[in-house]
Amino acid sequence: MDIDAAVFDVFGTMTDWRSSVADALADIGDQAGLRADWPAVTDTWRRRYRPALTRVVTGQLPCMPLDDLHRLTLDEALVAHGLEALGEADRDALVGAWHRLRAWPDAAAGLERLHGSRVITATLSNGGVGLLTRLTKRTGLRFDCVLSAELATSYKPDPRVYLSAAELLRVEPQRLLMVACHADDLEAAAGAGLRTAYIPRPLEWGPEAAPVPAPAEVDLIAADVIDLARILTGAG
């Protein structure tokens, strides 16, 4: 594929947010003397994420840092599971768990292969620049650049987010590849004129989650980030 740069979704595509956040909830909840199905609480929290983003993009909520949006949706999730007793400091610590997600095993190695090529790599996440900088440093995910929806003062799937990445990297949209495991992210990127690559993450929502079908229209499908690097560099 003739591209100049590849930008990557982070939550789900490059990192295992579910087990990371569920572990943080279990640790903090247990220390507070609370008992719950922590993976279920994690799922409830995450399922409030996209509706909250939509409210920002459509103007129903003011644009705010993702940490603030995560705090808002965490409070809602805790109420839904009867966990209102969790204190303010613990809630703030849980929001910080998104800065400390674990990377998928192939993510760092695949990025290293791309680092040695001519393809520029960058994040393109709804996470803020500070969050992404700490997360990528902690996980050893070596991107050439950290880009965030924050720089467009919006959130994906607003087309301005994708086009701002092309503008900031000085790359034509049709020569910029959006890499994600989420069909809606890729569909929005394609609508903005970007090329698209799908990486399946069947464990994103846990081992018991229903299989997610591959998007119908993408430019390429790779098994993981290592496979993506092989395709983009022409390596055998």
JSON list of C-alpha atoms in Angstrom, two decimals:
[
{"chain": "A", "resi": 1, "resn": "MET", "atom": "CA", "xyz": [0.00, 0.00, 0.00]},
{"chain": "A", "resi": 2, "resn": "ASP", "atom": "CA", "xyz": [1.39, 3.37, -1.04]},
{"chain": "A", "resi": 3, "resn": "ILE", "atom": "CA", "xyz": [1.08, 5.42, 2.16]},
{"chain": "A", "resi": 4, "resn": "ASP", "atom": "CA", "xyz": [3.29, 7.88, 4.01]},
{"chain": "A", "resi": 5, "resn": "ALA", "atom": "CA", "xyz": [2.00, 7.45, 7.55]},
{"chain": "A", "resi": 6, "resn": "ALA", "atom": "CA", "xyz": [-0.16, 5.20, 9.72]},
{"chain": "A", "resi": 7, "resn": "VAL", "atom": "CA", "xyz": [-2.16, 6.39, 12.72]},
{"chain": "A", "resi": 8, "resn": "PHE", "atom": "CA", "xyz": [-3.41, 3.96, 15.32]},
{"chain": "A", "resi": 9, "resn": "ASP", "atom": "CA", "xyz": [-6.42, 3.71, 17.58]},
{"chain": "A", "resi": 10, "resn": "VAL", "atom": "CA", "xyz": [-5.13, 2.90, 21.07]},
{"chain": "A", "resi": 11, "resn": "PHE", "atom": "CA", "xyz": [-7.96, 1.72, 23.36]},
{"chain": "A", "resi": 12, "resn": "GLY", "atom": "CA", "xyz": [-8.63, -1.80, 22.10]},
{"chain": "A", "resi": 13, "resn": "THR", "atom": "CA", "xyz": [-6.38, -1.85, 19.05]},
{"chain": "A", "resi": 14, "resn": "MET", "atom": "CA", "xyz": [-3.03, -1.43, 20.80]},
{"chain": "A", "resi": 15, "resn": "THR", "atom": "CA", "xyz": [-3.99, -2.02, 24.43]},
{"chain": "A", "resi": 16, "resn": "ASP", "atom": "CA", "xyz": [-6.10, -4.47, 26.40]},
{"chain": "A", "resi": 17, "resn": "TRP", "atom": "CA", "xyz": [-8.27, -1.95, 28.21]},
{"chain": "A", "resi": 18, "resn": "ARG", "atom": "CA", "xyz": [-10.78, -4.48, 29.58]},
{"chain": "A", "resi": 19, "resn": "SER", "atom": "CA", "xyz": [-8.53, -6.71, 31.68]},
{"chain": "A", "resi": 20, "resn": "SER", "atom": "CA", "xyz": [-6.39, -3.71, 32.70]},
{"chain": "A", "resi": 21, "resn": "VAL", "atom": "CA", "xyz": [-9.34, -1.68, 33.97]},
{"chain": "A", "resi": 22, "resn": "ALA", "atom": "CA", "xyz": [-11.09, -4.70, 35.51]},
{"chain": "A", "resi": 23, "resn": "ASP", "atom": "CA", "xyz": [-7.94, -5.46, 37.53]},
{"chain": "A", "resi": 24, "resn": "ALA", "atom": "CA", "xyz": [-7.77, -1.85, 38.71]},
{"chain": "A", "resi": 25, "resn": "LEU", "atom": "CA", "xyz": [-11.44, -1.92, 39.72]},
{"chain": "A", "resi": 26, "resn": "ALA", "atom": "CA", "xyz": [-10.96, -5.18, 41.60]},
{"chain": "A", "resi": 27, "resn": "ASP", "atom": "CA", "xyz": [-7.89, -3.91, 43.47]},
{"chain": "A", "resi": 28, "resn": "ILE", "atom": "CA", "xyz": [-9.41, -0.58, 44.46]},
{"chain": "A", "resi": 29, "resn": "GLY", "atom": "CA", "xyz": [-12.85, -2.03, 45.15]},
{"chain": "A", "resi": 30, "resn": "ASP", "atom": "CA", "xyz": [-11.46, -4.79, 47.35]},
{"chain": "A", "resi": 31, "resn": "GLN", "atom": "CA", "xyz": [-9.35, -2.29, 49.31]},
{"chain": "A", "resi": 32, "resn": "ALA", "atom": "CA", "xyz": [-12.53, -0.28, 49.88]},
{"chain": "A", "resi": 33, "resn": "GLY", "atom": "CA", "xyz": [-14.32, -3.40, 51.14]},
{"chain": "A", "resi": 34, "resn": "LEU", "atom": "CA", "xyz": [-16.67, -3.59, 48.18]},
{"chain": "A", "resi": 35, "resn": "ARG", "atom": "CA", "xyz": [-17.65, -6.70, 46.24]},
{"chain": "A", "resi": 36, "resn": "ALA", "atom": "CA", "xyz": [-18.89, -6.77, 42.65]},
{"chain": "A", "resi": 37, "resn": "ASP", "atom": "CA", "xyz": [-18.54, -8.47, 39.30]},
{"chain": "A", "resi": 38, "resn": "TRP", "atom": "CA", "xyz": [-15.67, -6.20, 38.31]},
{"chain": "A", "resi": 39, "resn": "PRO", "atom": "CA", "xyz": [-15.48, -7.22, 34.64]},
{"chain": "A", "resi": 40, "resn": "ALA", "atom": "CA", "xyz": [-19.20, -6.43, 34.37]},
{"chain": "A", "resi": 41, "resn": "VAL", "atom": "CA", "xyz": [-18.62, -3.03, 35.98]},
{"chain": "A", "resi": 42, "resn": "THR", "atom": "CA", "xyz": [-15.81, -2.46, 33.47]},
{"chain": "A", "resi": 43, "resn": "ASP", "atom": "CA", "xyz": [-18.12, -3.31, 30.58]},
{"chain": "A", "resi": 44, "resn": "THR", "atom": "CA", "xyz": [-20.82, -0.98, 31.89]},
{"chain": "A", "resi": 45, "resn": "TRP", "atom": "CA", "xyz": [-18.28, 1.82, 32.19]},
{"chain": "A", "resi": 46, "resn": "ARG", "atom": "CA", "xyz": [-16.94, 1.26, 28.69]},
{"chain": "A", "resi": 47, "resn": "ARG", "atom": "CA", "xyz": [-20.40, 1.00, 27.13]},
{"chain": "A", "resi": 48, "resn": "ARG", "atom": "CA", "xyz": [-21.12, 4.53, 28.33]},
{"chain": "A", "resi": 49, "resn": "TYR", "atom": "CA", "xyz": [-18.03, 5.77, 26.50]},
{"chain": "A", "resi": 50, "resn": "ARG", "atom": "CA", "xyz": [-19.30, 6.08, 22.92]},
{"chain": "A", "resi": 51, "resn": "PRO", "atom": "CA", "xyz": [-22.66, 7.65, 23.83]},
{"chain": "A", "resi": 52, "resn": "ALA", "atom": "CA", "xyz": [-20.74, 10.24, 25.88]},
{"chain": "A", "resi": 53, "resn": "LEU", "atom": "CA", "xyz": [-18.44, 10.97, 22.94]},
{"chain": "A", "resi": 54, "resn": "THR", "atom": "CA", "xyz": [-21.49, 11.41, 20.70]},
{"chain": "A", "resi": 55, "resn": "ARG", "atom": "CA", "xyz": [-22.95, 13.93, 23.13]},
{"chain": "A", "resi": 56, "resn": "VAL", "atom": "CA", "xyz": [-19.74, 15.97, 22.88]},
{"chain": "A", "resi": 57, "resn": "VAL", "atom": "CA", "xyz": [-19.48, 15.75, 19.08]},
{"chain": "A", "resi": 58, "resn": "THR", "atom": "CA", "xyz": [-23.13, 16.78, 18.66]},
{"chain": "A", "resi": 59, "resn": "GLY", "atom": "CA", "xyz": [-22.82, 19.66, 21.12]},
{"chain": "A", "resi": 60, "resn": "GLN", "atom": "CA", "xyz": [-24.99, 18.19, 23.86]},
{"chain": "A", "resi": 61, "resn": "LEU", "atom": "CA", "xyz": [-21.97, 18.28, 26.18]},
{"chain": "A", "resi": 62, "resn": "PRO", "atom": "CA", "xyz": [-19.09, 20.76, 26.11]},
{"chain": "A", "resi": 63, "resn": "CYS", "atom": "CA", "xyz": [-15.77, 19.39, 24.90]},
{"chain": "A", "resi": 64, "resn": "MET", "atom": "CA", "xyz": [-13.78, 18.24, 27.91]},
{"chain": "A", "resi": 65, "resn": "PRO", "atom": "CA", "xyz": [-10.63, 16.18, 28.55]},
{"chain": "A", "resi": 66, "resn": "LEU", "atom": "CA", "xyz": [-11.17, 12.44, 28.28]},
{"chain": "A", "resi": 67, "resn": "ASP", "atom": "CA", "xyz": [-10.24, 12.03, 31.94]},
{"chain": "A", "resi": 68, "resn": "ASP", "atom": "CA", "xyz": [-13.22, 14.22, 32.85]},
{"chain": "A", "resi": 69, "resn": "LEU", "atom": "CA", "xyz": [-15.48, 12.26, 30.52]},
{"chain": "A", "resi": 70, "resn": "HIS", "atom": "CA", "xyz": [-14.23, 8.99, 32.01]},
{"chain": "A", "resi": 71, "resn": "ARG", "atom": "CA", "xyz": [-15.01, 10.31, 35.47]},
{"chain": "A", "resi": 72, "resn": "LEU", "atom": "CA", "xyz": [-18.53, 11.24, 34.41]},
{"chain": "A", "resi": 73, "resn": "THR", "atom": "CA", "xyz": [-19.23, 7.81, 32.92]},
{"chain": "A", "resi": 74, "resn": "LEU", "atom": "CA", "xyz": [-17.55, 6.04, 35.87]},
{"chain": "A", "resi": 75, "resn": "ASP", "atom": "CA", "xyz": [-19.92, 7.74, 38.28]},
{"chain": "A", "resi": 76, "resn": "GLU", "atom": "CA", "xyz": [-22.84, 6.52, 36.17]},
{"chain": "A", "resi": 77, "resn": "ALA", "atom": "CA", "xyz": [-21.48, 2.96, 36.05]},
{"chain": "A", "resi": 78, "resn": "LEU", "atom": "CA", "xyz": [-20.95, 2.83, 39.80]},
{"chain": "A", "resi": 79, "resn": "VAL", "atom": "CA", "xyz": [-24.54, 3.91, 40.39]},
{"chain": "A", "resi": 80, "resn": "ALA", "atom": "CA", "xyz": [-25.75, 1.22, 37.98]},
{"chain": "A", "resi": 81, "resn": "HIS", "atom": "CA", "xyz": [-23.95, -1.44, 40.07]},
{"chain": "A", "resi": 82, "resn": "GLY", "atom": "CA", "xyz": [-24.82, -0.04, 43.50]},
{"chain": "A", "resi": 83, "resn": "LEU", "atom": "CA", "xyz": [-21.25, 1.06, 44.22]},
{"chain": "A", "resi": 84, "resn": "GLU", "atom": "CA", "xyz": [-21.92, 4.65, 45.23]},
{"chain": "A", "resi": 85, "resn": "ALA", "atom": "CA", "xyz": [-19.88, 4.10, 48.41]},
{"chain": "A", "resi": 86, "resn": "LEU", "atom": "CA", "xyz": [-16.62, 4.25, 46.47]},
{"chain": "A", "resi": 87, "resn": "GLY", "atom": "CA", "xyz": [-14.79, 7.41, 47.54]},
{"chain": "A", "resi": 88, "resn": "GLU", "atom": "CA", "xyz": [-13.60, 10.37, 45.51]},
{"chain": "A", "resi": 89, "resn": "ALA", "atom": "CA", "xyz": [-9.90, 9.49, 45.70]},
{"chain": "A", "resi": 90, "resn": "ASP", "atom": "CA", "xyz": [-10.61, 5.93, 44.58]},
{"chain": "A", "resi": 91, "resn": "ARG", "atom": "CA", "xyz": [-12.68, 7.21, 41.64]},
{"chain": "A", "resi": 92, "resn": "ASP", "atom": "CA", "xyz": [-9.86, 9.49, 40.58]},
{"chain": "A", "resi": 93, "resn": "ALA", "atom": "CA", "xyz": [-7.44, 6.56, 40.80]},
{"chain": "A", "resi": 94, "resn": "LEU", "atom": "CA", "xyz": [-9.70, 4.49, 38.56]},
{"chain": "A", "resi": 95, "resn": "VAL", "atom": "CA", "xyz": [-9.76, 7.23, 35.93]},
{"chain": "A", "resi": 96, "resn": "GLY", "atom": "CA", "xyz": [-5.95, 7.07, 36.08]},
{"chain": "A", "resi": 97, "resn": "ALA", "atom": "CA", "xyz": [-6.10, 3.35, 35.24]},
{"chain": "A", "resi": 98, "resn": "TRP", "atom": "CA", "xyz": [-6.64, 4.35, 31.60]},
{"chain": "A", "resi": 99, "resn": "HIS", "atom": "CA", "xyz": [-3.13, 5.83, 31.67]},
{"chain": "A", "resi": 100, "resn": "ARG", "atom": "CA", "xyz": [-1.73, 2.43, 32.67]},
{"chain": "A", "resi": 101, "resn": "LEU", "atom": "CA", "xyz": [-3.32, -0.04, 30.25]},
{"chain": "A", "resi": 102, "resn": "ARG", "atom": "CA", "xyz": [-1.39, -3.13, 29.19]},
{"chain": "A", "resi": 103, "resn": "ALA", "atom": "CA", "xyz": [-0.41, -3.41, 25.53]},
{"chain": "A", "resi": 104, "resn": "TRP", "atom": "CA", "xyz": [-1.35, -6.43, 23.43]},
{"chain": "A", "resi": 105, "resn": "PRO", "atom": "CA", "xyz": [1.68, -8.76, 23.06]},
{"chain": "A", "resi": 106, "resn": "ASP", "atom": "CA", "xyz": [2.23, -7.98, 19.36]},
{"chain": "A", "resi": 107, "resn": "ALA", "atom": "CA", "xyz": [1.84, -4.21, 19.58]},
{"chain": "A", "resi": 108, "resn": "ALA", "atom": "CA", "xyz": [5.33, -3.10, 20.60]},
{"chain": "A", "resi": 109, "resn": "ALA", "atom": "CA", "xyz": [7.11, -5.55, 18.28]},
{"chain": "A", "resi": 110, "resn": "GLY", "atom": "CA", "xyz": [5.01, -4.49, 15.30]},
{"chain": "A", "resi": 111, "resn": "LEU", "atom": "CA", "xyz": [5.70, -0.82, 15.94]},
{"chain": "A", "resi": 112, "resn": "GLU", "atom": "CA", "xyz": [9.42, -1.52, 16.17]},
{"chain": "A", "resi": 113, "resn": "ARG", "atom": "CA", "xyz": [9.31, -3.09, 12.71]},
{"chain": "A", "resi": 114, "resn": "LEU", "atom": "CA", "xyz": [7.54, -0.05, 11.34]},
{"chain": "A", "resi": 115, "resn": "HIS", "atom": "CA", "xyz": [9.97, 2.27, 13.12]},
{"chain": "A", "resi": 116, "resn": "GLY", "atom": "CA", "xyz": [12.73, 0.99, 10.87]},
{"chain": "A", "resi": 117, "resn": "SER", "atom": "CA", "xyz": [10.71, 1.75, 7.73]},
{"chain": "A", "resi": 118, "resn": "ARG", "atom": "CA", "xyz": [9.82, 4.97, 5.93]},
{"chain": "A", "resi": 119, "resn": "VAL", "atom": "CA", "xyz": [6.24, 4.84, 7.30]},
{"chain": "A", "resi": 120, "resn": "ILE", "atom": "CA", "xyz": [5.59, 7.45, 10.00]},
{"chain": "A", "resi": 121, "resn": "THR", "atom": "CA", "xyz": [3.58, 6.11, 12.93]},
{"chain": "A", "resi": 122, "resn": "ALA", "atom": "CA", "xyz": [1.41, 8.04, 15.36]},
{"chain": "A", "resi": 123, "resn": "THR", "atom": "CA", "xyz": [-1.42, 7.51, 17.79]},
{"chain": "A", "resi": 124, "resn": "LEU", "atom": "CA", "xyz": [-4.84, 8.85, 16.86]},
{"chain": "A", "resi": 125, "resn": "SER", "atom": "CA", "xyz": [-6.91, 8.27, 19.94]},
{"chain": "A", "resi": 126, "resn": "ASN", "atom": "CA", "xyz": [-9.62, 9.97, 21.93]},
{"chain": "A", "resi": 127, "resn": "GLY", "atom": "CA", "xyz": [-7.19, 9.89, 24.84]},
{"chain": "A", "resi": 128, "resn": "GLY", "atom": "CA", "xyz": [-5.52, 13.20, 25.62]},
{"chain": "A", "resi": 129, "resn": "VAL", "atom": "CA", "xyz": [-1.92, 13.96, 24.75]},
{"chain": "A", "resi": 130, "resn": "GLY", "atom": "CA", "xyz": [-0.80, 13.60, 28.36]},
{"chain": "A", "resi": 131, "resn": "LEU", "atom": "CA", "xyz": [-2.62, 10.28, 28.78]},
{"chain": "A", "resi": 132, "resn": "LEU", "atom": "CA", "xyz": [-1.21, 8.89, 25.54]},
{"chain": "A", "resi": 133, "resn": "THR", "atom": "CA", "xyz": [2.32, 10.06, 26.29]},
{"chain": "A", "resi": 134, "resn": "ARG", "atom": "CA", "xyz": [2.32, 8.35, 29.68]},
{"chain": "A", "resi": 135, "resn": "LEU", "atom": "CA", "xyz": [0.63, 5.24, 28.32]},
{"chain": "A", "resi": 136, "resn": "THR", "atom": "CA", "xyz": [2.97, 4.75, 25.37]},
{"chain": "A", "resi": 137, "resn": "LYS", "atom": "CA", "xyz": [6.04, 5.38, 27.52]},
{"chain": "A", "resi": 138, "resn": "ARG", "atom": "CA", "xyz": [4.85, 2.90, 30.14]},
{"chain": "A", "resi": 139, "resn": "THR", "atom": "CA", "xyz": [4.03, 0.18, 27.62]},
{"chain": "A", "resi": 140, "resn": "GLY", "atom": "CA", "xyz": [7.06, 0.66, 25.38]},
{"chain": "A", "resi": 141, "resn": "LEU", "atom": "CA", "xyz": [4.89, 1.49, 22.37]},
{"chain": "A", "resi": 142, "resn": "ARG", "atom": "CA", "xyz": [7.34, 3.52, 20.26]},
{"chain": "A", "resi": 143, "resn": "PHE", "atom": "CA", "xyz": [5.36, 5.80, 18.01]},
{"chain": "A", "resi": 144, "resn": "ASP", "atom": "CA", "xyz": [7.05, 8.53, 16.00]},
{"chain": "A", "resi": 145, "resn": "CYS", "atom": "CA", "xyz": [4.44, 11.01, 17.15]},
{"chain": "A", "resi": 146, "resn": "VAL", "atom": "CA", "xyz": [1.58, 11.29, 19.66]},
{"chain": "A", "resi": 147, "resn": "LEU", "atom": "CA", "xyz": [-1.59, 12.71, 18.12]},
{"chain": "A", "resi": 148, "resn": "SER", "atom": "CA", "xyz": [-4.92, 12.99, 19.87]},
{"chain": "A", "resi": 149, "resn": "ALA", "atom": "CA", "xyz": [-8.48, 14.03, 19.13]},
{"chain": "A", "resi": 150, "resn": "GLU", "atom": "CA", "xyz": [-7.78, 16.66, 21.77]},
{"chain": "A", "resi": 151, "resn": "LEU", "atom": "CA", "xyz": [-5.74, 18.56, 19.16]},
{"chain": "A", "resi": 152, "resn": "ALA", "atom": "CA", "xyz": [-8.89, 18.95, 17.05]},
{"chain": "A", "resi": 153, "resn": "THR", "atom": "CA", "xyz": [-10.95, 19.94, 20.13]},
{"chain": "A", "resi": 154, "resn": "SER", "atom": "CA", "xyz": [-13.34, 17.08, 19.43]},
{"chain": "A", "resi": 155, "resn": "TYR", "atom": "CA", "xyz": [-13.56, 13.29, 19.48]},
{"chain": "A", "resi": 156, "resn": "LYS", "atom": "CA", "xyz": [-13.68, 10.55, 16.91]},
{"chain": "A", "resi": 157, "resn": "PRO", "atom": "CA", "xyz": [-15.70, 9.92, 14.79]},
{"chain": "A", "resi": 158, "resn": "ASP", "atom": "CA", "xyz": [-15.75, 13.65, 14.01]},
{"chain": "A", "resi": 159, "resn": "PRO", "atom": "CA", "xyz": [-14.04, 13.92, 10.58]},
{"chain": "A", "resi": 160, "resn": "ARG", "atom": "CA", "xyz": [-12.05, 16.89, 11.86]},
{"chain": "A", "resi": 161, "resn": "VAL", "atom": "CA", "xyz": [-10.04, 14.52, 14.05]},
{"chain": "A", "resi": 162, "resn": "TYR", "atom": "CA", "xyz": [-8.85, 12.44, 11.08]},
{"chain": "A", "resi": 163, "resn": "LEU", "atom": "CA", "xyz": [-8.20, 15.44, 8.88]},
{"chain": "A", "resi": 164, "resn": "SER", "atom": "CA", "xyz": [-6.28, 17.20, 11.64]},
{"chain": "A", "resi": 165, "resn": "ALA", "atom": "CA", "xyz": [-3.92, 14.23, 11.79]},
{"chain": "A", "resi": 166, "resn": "ALA", "atom": "CA", "xyz": [-3.27, 14.50, 8.06]},
{"chain": "A", "resi": 167, "resn": "GLU", "atom": "CA", "xyz": [-2.71, 18.23, 8.36]},
{"chain": "A", "resi": 168, "resn": "LEU", "atom": "CA", "xyz": [-0.39, 17.99, 11.36]},
{"chain": "A", "resi": 169, "resn": "LEU", "atom": "CA", "xyz": [1.67, 15.24, 9.72]},
{"chain": "A", "resi": 170, "resn": "ARG", "atom": "CA", "xyz": [1.68, 17.13, 6.39]},
{"chain": "A", "resi": 171, "resn": "VAL", "atom": "CA", "xyz": [0.31, 14.05, 4.65]},
{"chain": "A", "resi": 172, "resn": "GLU", "atom": "CA", "xyz": [-2.48, 13.90, 2.09]},
{"chain": "A", "resi": 173, "resn": "PRO", "atom": "CA", "xyz": [-5.53, 12.11, 3.60]},
{"chain": "A", "resi": 174, "resn": "GLN", "atom": "CA", "xyz": [-5.40, 9.41, 0.90]},
{"chain": "A", "resi": 175, "resn": "ARG", "atom": "CA", "xyz": [-1.81, 8.65, 1.92]},
{"chain": "A", "resi": 176, "resn": "LEU", "atom": "CA", "xyz": [-2.66, 8.32, 5.61]},
{"chain": "A", "resi": 177, "resn": "LEU", "atom": "CA", "xyz": [-3.69, 4.92, 6.98]},
{"chain": "A", "resi": 178, "resn": "MET", "atom": "CA", "xyz": [-6.03, 4.62, 9.95]},
{"chain": "A", "resi": 179, "resn": "VAL", "atom": "CA", "xyz": [-5.45, 1.38, 11.88]},
{"chain": "A", "resi": 180, "resn": "ALA", "atom": "CA", "xyz": [-8.16, 0.16, 14.25]},
{"chain": "A", "resi": 181, "resn": "CYS", "atom": "CA", "xyz": [-10.09, -2.82, 15.52]},
{"chain": "A", "resi": 182, "resn": "HIS", "atom": "CA", "xyz": [-13.36, -0.86, 15.48]},
{"chain": "A", "resi": 183, "resn": "ALA", "atom": "CA", "xyz": [-15.47, -0.75, 12.34]},
{"chain": "A", "resi": 184, "resn": "ASP", "atom": "CA", "xyz": [-17.07, 2.60, 13.16]},
{"chain": "A", "resi": 185, "resn": "ASP", "atom": "CA", "xyz": [-13.64, 4.24, 13.59]},
{"chain": "A", "resi": 186, "resn": "LEU", "atom": "CA", "xyz": [-12.53, 2.91, 10.21]},
{"chain": "A", "resi": 187, "resn": "GLU", "atom": "CA", "xyz": [-15.77, 3.88, 8.51]},
{"chain": "A", "resi": 188, "resn": "ALA", "atom": "CA", "xyz": [-15.44, 7.45, 9.78]},
{"chain": "A", "resi": 189, "resn": "ALA", "atom": "CA", "xyz": [-11.78, 7.60, 8.72]},
{"chain": "A", "resi": 190, "resn": "ALA", "atom": "CA", "xyz": [-12.67, 6.38, 5.23]},
{"chain": "A", "resi": 191, "resn": "GLY", "atom": "CA", "xyz": [-15.42, 9.00, 5.06]},
{"chain": "A", "resi": 192, "resn": "ALA", "atom": "CA", "xyz": [-12.75, 11.64, 5.73]},
{"chain": "A", "resi": 193, "resn": "GLY", "atom": "CA", "xyz": [-10.66, 10.31, 2.85]},
{"chain": "A", "resi": 194, "resn": "LEU", "atom": "CA", "xyz": [-8.14, 8.19, 4.77]},
{"chain": "A", "resi": 195, "resn": "ARG", "atom": "CA", "xyz": [-7.07, 4.65, 3.90]},
{"chain": "A", "resi": 196, "resn": "THR", "atom": "CA", "xyz": [-8.05, 1.98, 6.43]},
{"chain": "A", "resi": 197, "resn": "ALA", "atom": "CA", "xyz": [-6.58, -1.15, 8.00]},
{"chain": "A", "resi": 198, "resn": "TYR", "atom": "CA", "xyz": [-8.47, -3.54, 10.27]},
{"chain": "A", "resi": 199, "resn": "ILE", "atom": "CA", "xyz": [-6.78, -5.55, 13.03]},
{"chain": "A", "resi": 200, "resn": "PRO", "atom": "CA", "xyz": [-9.14, -7.97, 14.79]},
{"chain": "A", "resi": 201, "resn": "ARG", "atom": "CA", "xyz": [-9.00, -8.04, 18.58]},
{"chain": "A", "resi": 202, "resn": "PRO", "atom": "CA", "xyz": [-11.34, -10.92, 19.49]},
{"chain": "A", "resi": 203, "resn": "LEU", "atom": "CA", "xyz": [-10.47, -10.64, 23.20]},
{"chain": "A", "resi": 204, "resn": "GLU", "atom": "CA", "xyz": [-11.20, -6.91, 23.49]},
{"chain": "A", "resi": 205, "resn": "TRP", "atom": "CA", "xyz": [-14.46, -7.59, 25.35]},
{"chain": "A", "resi": 206, "resn": "GLY", "atom": "CA", "xyz": [-13.21, -10.79, 26.99]},
{"chain": "A", "resi": 207, "resn": "PRO", "atom": "CA", "xyz": [-13.08, -14.47, 26.02]},
{"chain": "A", "resi": 208, "resn": "GLU", "atom": "CA", "xyz": [-16.84, -14.94, 26.26]},
{"chain": "A", "resi": 209, "resn": "ALA", "atom": "CA", "xyz": [-17.77, -12.05, 23.97]},
{"chain": "A", "resi": 210, "resn": "ALA", "atom": "CA", "xyz": [-19.56, -12.76, 20.70]},
{"chain": "A", "resi": 211, "resn": "PRO", "atom": "CA", "xyz": [-17.32, -12.78, 17.61]},
{"chain": "A", "resi": 212, "resn": "VAL", "atom": "CA", "xyz": [-17.02, -9.44, 15.86]},
{"chain": "A", "resi": 213, "resn": "PRO", "atom": "CA", "xyz": [-17.31, -9.64, 12.06]},
{"chain": "A", "resi": 214, "resn": "ALA", "atom": "CA", "xyz": [-14.66, -7.86, 10.02]},
{"chain": "A", "resi": 215, "resn": "PRO", "atom": "CA", "xyz": [-15.74, -4.59, 8.41]},
{"chain": "A", "resi": 216, "resn": "ALA", "atom": "CA", "xyz": [-17.15, -4.99, 4.92]},
{"chain": "A", "resi": 217, "resn": "GLU", "atom": "CA", "xyz": [-15.04, -2.26, 3.33]},
{"chain": "A", "resi": 218, "resn": "VAL", "atom": "CA", "xyz": [-11.44, -1.66, 4.38]},
{"chain": "A", "resi": 219, "resn": "ASP", "atom": "CA", "xyz": [-8.24, -1.35, 2.39]},
{"chain": "A", "resi": 220, "resn": "LEU", "atom": "CA", "xyz": [-6.51, -4.18, 4.20]},
{"chain": "A", "resi": 221, "resn": "ILE", "atom": "CA", "xyz": [-6.90, -6.65, 7.05]},
{"chain": "A", "resi": 222, "resn": "ALA", "atom": "CA", "xyz": [-3.90, -7.70, 9.15]},
{"chain": "A", "resi": 223, "resn": "ALA", "atom": "CA", "xyz": [-3.79, -10.44, 11.78]},
{"chain": "A", "resi": 224, "resn": "ASP", "atom": "CA", "xyz": [-1.97, -8.16, 14.25]},
{"chain": "A", "resi": 225, "resn": "VAL", "atom": "CA", "xyz": [0.48, -5.25, 14.31]},
{"chain": "A", "resi": 226, "resn": "ILE", "atom": "CA", "xyz": [3.41, -7.48, 13.35]},
{"chain": "A", "resi": 227, "resn": "ASP", "atom": "CA", "xyz": [1.48, -8.69, 10.31]},
{"chain": "A", "resi": 228, "resn": "LEU", "atom": "CA", "xyz": [0.55, -5.10, 9.46]},
{"chain": "A", "resi": 229, "resn": "ALA", "atom": "CA", "xyz": [4.24, -4.13, 9.53]},
{"chain": "A", "resi": 230, "resn": "ARG", "atom": "CA", "xyz": [5.06, -7.05, 7.25]},
{"chain": "A", "resi": 231, "resn": "ILE", "atom": "CA", "xyz": [2.42, -5.94, 4.75]},
{"chain": "A", "resi": 232, "resn": "LEU", "atom": "CA", "xyz": [3.38, -2.25, 4.81]},
{"chain": "A", "resi": 233, "resn": "THR", "atom": "CA", "xyz": [7.12, -2.90, 4.51]},
{"chain": "A", "resi": 234, "resn": "GLY", "atom": "CA", "xyz": [6.84, -5.72, 1.98]},
{"chain": "A", "resi": 235, "resn": "ALA", "atom": "CA", "xyz": [8.77, -8.05, 4.27]},
{"chain": "A", "resi": 236, "resn": "GLY", "atom": "CA", "xyz": [8.33, -11.77, 3.89]}
]
